[in-house]
Amino acid sequence: MYFAKLKGCPSSPRKMRYVVDLIRGMEVNRALGVLRFSKKAAAADVEKLLRSAINNWEQKNERKAEDGELYVSRVFVDEGVTMKRMRPAPQGRGYRIRKRSNHVTLFVDAKANDEK
């Protein structure tokens, strides 16, 4: 099982979870296609992360991944730091803005072969 992490991504964890839920358990080539044509802005970050995890697997196994061999085994999104900002409001008040961030961890694994 090989993984890649994305820390401090500047979007809310809720928005990122929508994208991550699309590819959970999917074969990696199909997941890359889904992410490539998704309209969500977070999909570009997840696609880059998935490519990184595939590359990590290929480096450790010293060979290229074959079609249908790898799949997204686990992926989860954690809440990162929240920057607090103030926005001017009427009558001398200030509204608080919370700029959220998230951490994504993505695991890829090879499908177990029946020969082993």
CSV table of C-alpha atoms in Angstrom, one decimal:
chain,number,residue,atom,x,y,z
A,1,MET,CA,0.0,0.0,0.0
A,2,TYR,CA,1.5,3.3,-1.1
A,3,PHE,CA,0.3,6.8,-0.4
A,4,ALA,CA,0.7,10.5,-1.1
A,5,LYS,CA,-0.3,13.5,1.1
A,6,LEU,CA,-1.5,16.9,0.3
A,7,LYS,CA,-1.3,19.3,3.2
A,8,GLY,CA,-2.7,22.8,3.6
A,9,CYS,CA,-4.8,22.8,0.4
A,10,PRO,CA,-6.7,26.2,0.5
A,11,SER,CA,-10.3,24.9,0.1
A,12,SER,CA,-12.8,23.7,2.7
A,13,PRO,CA,-12.7,20.1,3.7
A,14,ARG,CA,-16.4,19.7,2.8
A,15,LYS,CA,-15.8,20.8,-0.9
A,16,MET,CA,-12.8,18.4,-1.1
A,17,ARG,CA,-14.8,15.5,0.3
A,18,TYR,CA,-17.3,15.8,-2.6
A,19,VAL,CA,-14.4,15.2,-5.1
A,20,VAL,CA,-12.7,12.5,-3.0
A,21,ASP,CA,-16.0,10.5,-2.7
A,22,LEU,CA,-16.2,10.3,-6.5
A,23,ILE,CA,-13.0,8.2,-6.8
A,24,ARG,CA,-12.9,6.1,-3.6
A,25,GLY,CA,-12.3,2.4,-4.5
A,26,MET,CA,-12.0,3.1,-8.2
A,27,GLU,CA,-9.3,1.8,-10.6
A,28,VAL,CA,-6.6,4.5,-11.0
A,29,ASN,CA,-6.9,5.1,-14.8
A,30,ARG,CA,-10.7,5.5,-14.5
A,31,ALA,CA,-10.3,7.8,-11.5
A,32,LEU,CA,-7.8,10.0,-13.4
A,33,GLY,CA,-10.5,10.3,-16.2
A,34,VAL,CA,-13.2,11.2,-13.7
A,35,LEU,CA,-11.0,13.9,-12.1
A,36,ARG,CA,-9.8,15.3,-15.4
A,37,PHE,CA,-13.4,16.0,-16.6
A,38,SER,CA,-14.8,17.1,-13.2
A,39,LYS,CA,-16.0,20.7,-13.0
A,40,LYS,CA,-14.9,21.0,-9.4
A,41,ALA,CA,-11.8,23.1,-8.7
A,42,ALA,CA,-10.6,20.7,-6.1
A,43,ALA,CA,-10.4,17.9,-8.7
A,44,ALA,CA,-7.1,19.3,-10.1
A,45,ASP,CA,-5.4,19.0,-6.7
A,46,VAL,CA,-6.7,15.5,-6.2
A,47,GLU,CA,-5.6,14.5,-9.7
A,48,LYS,CA,-2.1,15.7,-9.0
A,49,LEU,CA,-2.1,13.8,-5.7
A,50,LEU,CA,-3.3,10.6,-7.4
A,51,ARG,CA,-0.5,10.8,-10.0
A,52,SER,CA,2.0,11.3,-7.1
A,53,ALA,CA,0.7,8.2,-5.3
A,54,ILE,CA,0.9,6.1,-8.6
A,55,ASN,CA,4.5,7.4,-9.1
A,56,ASN,CA,5.4,6.4,-5.5
A,57,TRP,CA,4.1,2.9,-6.2
A,58,GLU,CA,6.1,2.7,-9.4
A,59,GLN,CA,9.3,3.9,-7.7
A,60,LYS,CA,9.1,1.3,-4.9
A,61,ASN,CA,8.3,-1.6,-7.2
A,62,GLU,CA,10.8,-0.5,-9.9
A,63,ARG,CA,8.3,-1.1,-12.8
A,64,LYS,CA,5.4,0.7,-14.5
A,65,ALA,CA,1.9,0.0,-13.3
A,66,GLU,CA,-0.2,-2.1,-15.7
A,67,ASP,CA,-3.7,-1.2,-16.8
A,68,GLY,CA,-6.2,-2.3,-14.2
A,69,GLU,CA,-3.5,-3.2,-11.6
A,70,LEU,CA,-3.8,-0.3,-9.2
A,71,TYR,CA,-6.9,1.1,-7.4
A,72,VAL,CA,-7.6,3.8,-4.8
A,73,SER,CA,-7.8,1.7,-1.7
A,74,ARG,CA,-8.3,4.5,0.9
A,75,VAL,CA,-8.6,8.3,0.7
A,76,PHE,CA,-9.7,10.7,3.4
A,77,VAL,CA,-9.8,14.4,4.0
A,78,ASP,CA,-8.9,16.0,7.4
A,79,GLU,CA,-9.4,19.6,8.5
A,80,GLY,CA,-6.3,21.8,8.3
A,81,VAL,CA,-5.6,25.2,9.9
A,82,THR,CA,-8.3,27.9,9.6
A,83,MET,CA,-7.2,31.5,9.0
A,84,LYS,CA,-9.4,34.1,10.7
A,85,ARG,CA,-10.0,37.3,8.9
A,86,MET,CA,-12.2,40.3,9.5
A,87,ARG,CA,-14.5,41.9,6.9
A,88,PRO,CA,-15.8,45.4,7.3
A,89,ALA,CA,-19.6,45.5,8.0
A,90,PRO,CA,-22.1,48.3,8.4
A,91,GLN,CA,-22.2,50.6,11.5
A,92,GLY,CA,-18.6,50.0,12.5
A,93,ARG,CA,-18.9,46.3,12.9
A,94,GLY,CA,-16.7,43.5,11.6
A,95,TYR,CA,-17.8,40.1,10.3
A,96,ARG,CA,-15.5,37.2,10.8
A,97,ILE,CA,-14.3,35.2,7.8
A,98,ARG,CA,-12.9,31.7,8.3
A,99,LYS,CA,-10.6,30.6,5.4
A,100,ARG,CA,-10.5,26.9,5.8
A,101,SER,CA,-7.9,24.5,4.5
A,102,ASN,CA,-7.6,20.7,4.4
A,103,HIS,CA,-5.2,17.8,4.3
A,104,VAL,CA,-5.8,14.9,1.9
A,105,THR,CA,-4.3,11.4,2.2
A,106,LEU,CA,-4.6,9.0,-0.7
A,107,PHE,CA,-3.6,5.3,-0.7
A,108,VAL,CA,-3.2,3.2,-3.8
A,109,ASP,CA,-2.8,-0.6,-3.7
A,110,ALA,CA,-2.3,-3.4,-6.3
A,111,LYS,CA,-5.2,-5.8,-6.8
A,112,ALA,CA,-4.4,-9.2,-5.2
A,113,ASN,CA,-3.7,-11.7,-7.9
A,114,ASP,CA,-5.4,-15.1,-7.7
A,115,GLU,CA,-2.1,-16.9,-8.6
A,116,LYS,CA,-0.4,-15.9,-5.3
